[in-house]
């Protein structure tokens, strides 16, 4: 199976590029951000907990997010593969993902890291905030999300670099050009296989 992790700071374009990769490779989409927002919309107890973190720009606790992911995989760990959009975001989640996939005799194929400078990220998220209605798309919360990303999420780059799976992609430019760089990295996997 082709199991892609889309990695990057908030606003780096993970959701945007996921849609295109799904269309290209027929993958199942797993976005932990979407899963959390669904719980919030449905008014579940778990959603209330998730909301209390998301609205402050903090990460939802690992046990909650890992539980949501495991539930999804029970339903959709199928060929041709999966795209993990915004998961993992901590080392604990990265290690958990390896263990969960191993239960299905699967592994992460590639980690595509969208590289975007901080000023551009802030501008994109503020712009999205004008229409998204998301509680976390305002300047104060965006700054907190970026801080959390640097402290808790970037150590995963070394984790995947050590596994030889990290591919950095320039995430500034046209959506189609960025997509083309990703496709070229993914298609290399088929050449090697
Ligand atoms: P997510 O839903 O994952 O969202 P995100 O990081 O904000 O956005 P993404 O990178 O997908 O940006 P997009 O494509 O939309 O997370 C939200 C919150 O949920 C987290 O902060 C956290 O609290 C919680 N959460 C989620 N997963 C978790 C986990 N694993 N553990 C703990 N907590 C978790 O792009 C942003 C904007 O840029 C869009 O408006 C888009 O149109 C624009 N854009 C995209 N590409 C562009 C380009 N090339 N040029 C110009 N603009 C572009």
PDB file of C-alpha atoms in Angstrom, residues 13-103:
ATOM      1  CA  UNK A  13      -1.220  23.541   2.489  1.00  0.00           C
ATOM      2  CA  UNK A  14      -1.663  20.004   3.834  1.00  0.00           C
ATOM      3  CA  UNK A  15      -5.433  19.998   3.352  1.00  0.00           C
ATOM      4  CA  UNK A  16      -5.146  21.657  -0.068  1.00  0.00           C
ATOM      5  CA  UNK A  17      -2.564  19.195  -1.415  1.00  0.00           C
ATOM      6  CA  UNK A  18      -4.265  16.172   0.187  1.00  0.00           C
ATOM      7  CA  UNK A  19      -7.283  16.638  -2.035  1.00  0.00           C
ATOM      8  CA  UNK A  20      -5.113  16.548  -5.144  1.00  0.00           C
ATOM      9  CA  UNK A  21      -3.046  13.550  -4.019  1.00  0.00           C
ATOM     10  CA  UNK A  22      -6.230  11.630  -3.197  1.00  0.00           C
ATOM     11  CA  UNK A  23      -7.554  12.275  -6.677  1.00  0.00           C
ATOM     12  CA  UNK A  24      -4.277  11.245  -8.289  1.00  0.00           C
ATOM     13  CA  UNK A  25      -3.586   8.042  -6.348  1.00  0.00           C
ATOM     14  CA  UNK A  26      -7.086   7.070  -5.129  1.00  0.00           C
ATOM     15  CA  UNK A  27      -6.052   7.189  -1.477  1.00  0.00           C
ATOM     16  CA  UNK A  28      -8.256   7.297   1.624  1.00  0.00           C
ATOM     17  CA  UNK A  29      -8.020  10.608   3.477  1.00  0.00           C
ATOM     18  CA  UNK A  30      -7.371  10.703   7.199  1.00  0.00           C
ATOM     19  CA  UNK A  31      -7.257  14.239   8.634  1.00  0.00           C
ATOM     20  CA  UNK A  32      -7.131  14.363  12.414  1.00  0.00           C
ATOM     21  CA  UNK A  33      -8.109  18.049  12.235  1.00  0.00           C
ATOM     22  CA  UNK A  34     -11.286  17.107  10.321  1.00  0.00           C
ATOM     23  CA  UNK A  35     -11.990  14.235  12.736  1.00  0.00           C
ATOM     24  CA  UNK A  36     -11.718  16.606  15.709  1.00  0.00           C
ATOM     25  CA  UNK A  37     -13.931  19.220  14.050  1.00  0.00           C
ATOM     26  CA  UNK A  38     -16.535  16.525  13.277  1.00  0.00           C
ATOM     27  CA  UNK A  39     -16.668  15.587  16.978  1.00  0.00           C
ATOM     28  CA  UNK A  40     -17.071  19.275  17.857  1.00  0.00           C
ATOM     29  CA  UNK A  41     -19.910  19.695  15.308  1.00  0.00           C
ATOM     30  CA  UNK A  42     -21.684  16.618  16.657  1.00  0.00           C
ATOM     31  CA  UNK A  43     -21.425  17.977  20.194  1.00  0.00           C
ATOM     32  CA  UNK A  44     -19.793  14.861  21.679  1.00  0.00           C
ATOM     33  CA  UNK A  45     -17.916  14.851  24.998  1.00  0.00           C
ATOM     34  CA  UNK A  46     -14.709  14.172  23.080  1.00  0.00           C
ATOM     35  CA  UNK A  47     -15.485  17.124  20.803  1.00  0.00           C
ATOM     36  CA  UNK A  48     -15.821  19.421  23.827  1.00  0.00           C
ATOM     37  CA  UNK A  49     -12.359  18.386  25.025  1.00  0.00           C
ATOM     38  CA  UNK A  50     -10.870  18.790  21.522  1.00  0.00           C
ATOM     39  CA  UNK A  51     -12.467  22.239  21.172  1.00  0.00           C
ATOM     40  CA  UNK A  52     -10.908  23.440  24.420  1.00  0.00           C
ATOM     41  CA  UNK A  53      -7.435  22.765  22.945  1.00  0.00           C
ATOM     42  CA  UNK A  54      -8.008  23.752  19.302  1.00  0.00           C
ATOM     43  CA  UNK A  55      -9.511  27.143  20.182  1.00  0.00           C
ATOM     44  CA  UNK A  56      -6.338  27.965  22.164  1.00  0.00           C
ATOM     45  CA  UNK A  57      -4.019  26.783  19.401  1.00  0.00           C
ATOM     46  CA  UNK A  58      -2.799  23.791  21.395  1.00  0.00           C
ATOM     47  CA  UNK A  59      -2.557  20.183  20.294  1.00  0.00           C
ATOM     48  CA  UNK A  60      -5.382  17.856  21.261  1.00  0.00           C
ATOM     49  CA  UNK A  61      -3.975  15.252  23.737  1.00  0.00           C
ATOM     50  CA  UNK A  62      -2.203  12.299  22.111  1.00  0.00           C
ATOM     51  CA  UNK A  63      -4.523   9.613  23.539  1.00  0.00           C
ATOM     52  CA  UNK A  64      -7.609  11.284  22.014  1.00  0.00           C
ATOM     53  CA  UNK A  65      -6.086  11.800  18.571  1.00  0.00           C
ATOM     54  CA  UNK A  66      -4.514   8.328  18.468  1.00  0.00           C
ATOM     55  CA  UNK A  67      -7.908   6.832  19.451  1.00  0.00           C
ATOM     56  CA  UNK A  68      -9.643   8.712  16.616  1.00  0.00           C
ATOM     57  CA  UNK A  69      -7.016   7.505  14.170  1.00  0.00           C
ATOM     58  CA  UNK A  70      -7.284   3.885  15.260  1.00  0.00           C
ATOM     59  CA  UNK A  71     -11.079   3.982  14.816  1.00  0.00           C
ATOM     60  CA  UNK A  72     -10.648   5.334  11.299  1.00  0.00           C
ATOM     61  CA  UNK A  73      -8.098   2.703  10.356  1.00  0.00           C
ATOM     62  CA  UNK A  74     -10.415  -0.089  11.502  1.00  0.00           C
ATOM     63  CA  UNK A  75     -12.874   1.218   8.924  1.00  0.00           C
ATOM     64  CA  UNK A  76     -10.573   2.105   6.067  1.00  0.00           C
ATOM     65  CA  UNK A  77      -7.126   0.492   6.085  1.00  0.00           C
ATOM     66  CA  UNK A  78      -7.566  -0.581   2.476  1.00  0.00           C
ATOM     67  CA  UNK A  79      -5.732  -0.537  -0.834  1.00  0.00           C
ATOM     68  CA  UNK A  80      -4.376   1.387  -2.623  1.00  0.00           C
ATOM     69  CA  UNK A  81      -3.396   3.307   0.510  1.00  0.00           C
ATOM     70  CA  UNK A  82      -3.862   6.169   2.925  1.00  0.00           C
ATOM     71  CA  UNK A  83      -2.956   9.791   3.238  1.00  0.00           C
ATOM     72  CA  UNK A  84      -2.338  11.084   6.742  1.00  0.00           C
ATOM     73  CA  UNK A  85      -3.056  14.816   6.738  1.00  0.00           C
ATOM     74  CA  UNK A  86      -1.829  16.511   9.917  1.00  0.00           C
ATOM     75  CA  UNK A  87      -0.960  13.286  11.733  1.00  0.00           C
ATOM     76  CA  UNK A  88       1.405  12.619  13.452  1.00  0.00           C
ATOM     77  CA  UNK A  89       2.105  15.908  15.226  1.00  0.00           C
ATOM     78  CA  UNK A  90       4.188  14.602  18.156  1.00  0.00           C
ATOM     79  CA  UNK A  91       6.858  11.937  18.556  1.00  0.00           C
ATOM     80  CA  UNK A  92       4.419   9.878  20.632  1.00  0.00           C
ATOM     81  CA  UNK A  93       1.971   9.944  17.706  1.00  0.00           C
ATOM     82  CA  UNK A  94       4.730   9.039  15.236  1.00  0.00           C
ATOM     83  CA  UNK A  95       5.732   6.002  17.260  1.00  0.00           C
ATOM     84  CA  UNK A  96       2.066   5.015  17.720  1.00  0.00           C
ATOM     85  CA  UNK A  97       1.449   5.241  13.972  1.00  0.00           C
ATOM     86  CA  UNK A  98       4.313   2.846  13.220  1.00  0.00           C
ATOM     87  CA  UNK A  99       2.897   0.370  15.749  1.00  0.00           C
ATOM     88  CA  UNK A 100      -0.687   0.671  14.510  1.00  0.00           C
ATOM     89  CA  UNK A 101       0.297   0.225  10.860  1.00  0.00           C
ATOM     90  CA  UNK A 102       2.435  -2.798  11.783  1.00  0.00           C
ATOM     91  CA  UNK A 103      -0.741  -4.524  13.038  1.00  0.00           C
TER      92      UNK A 103
END
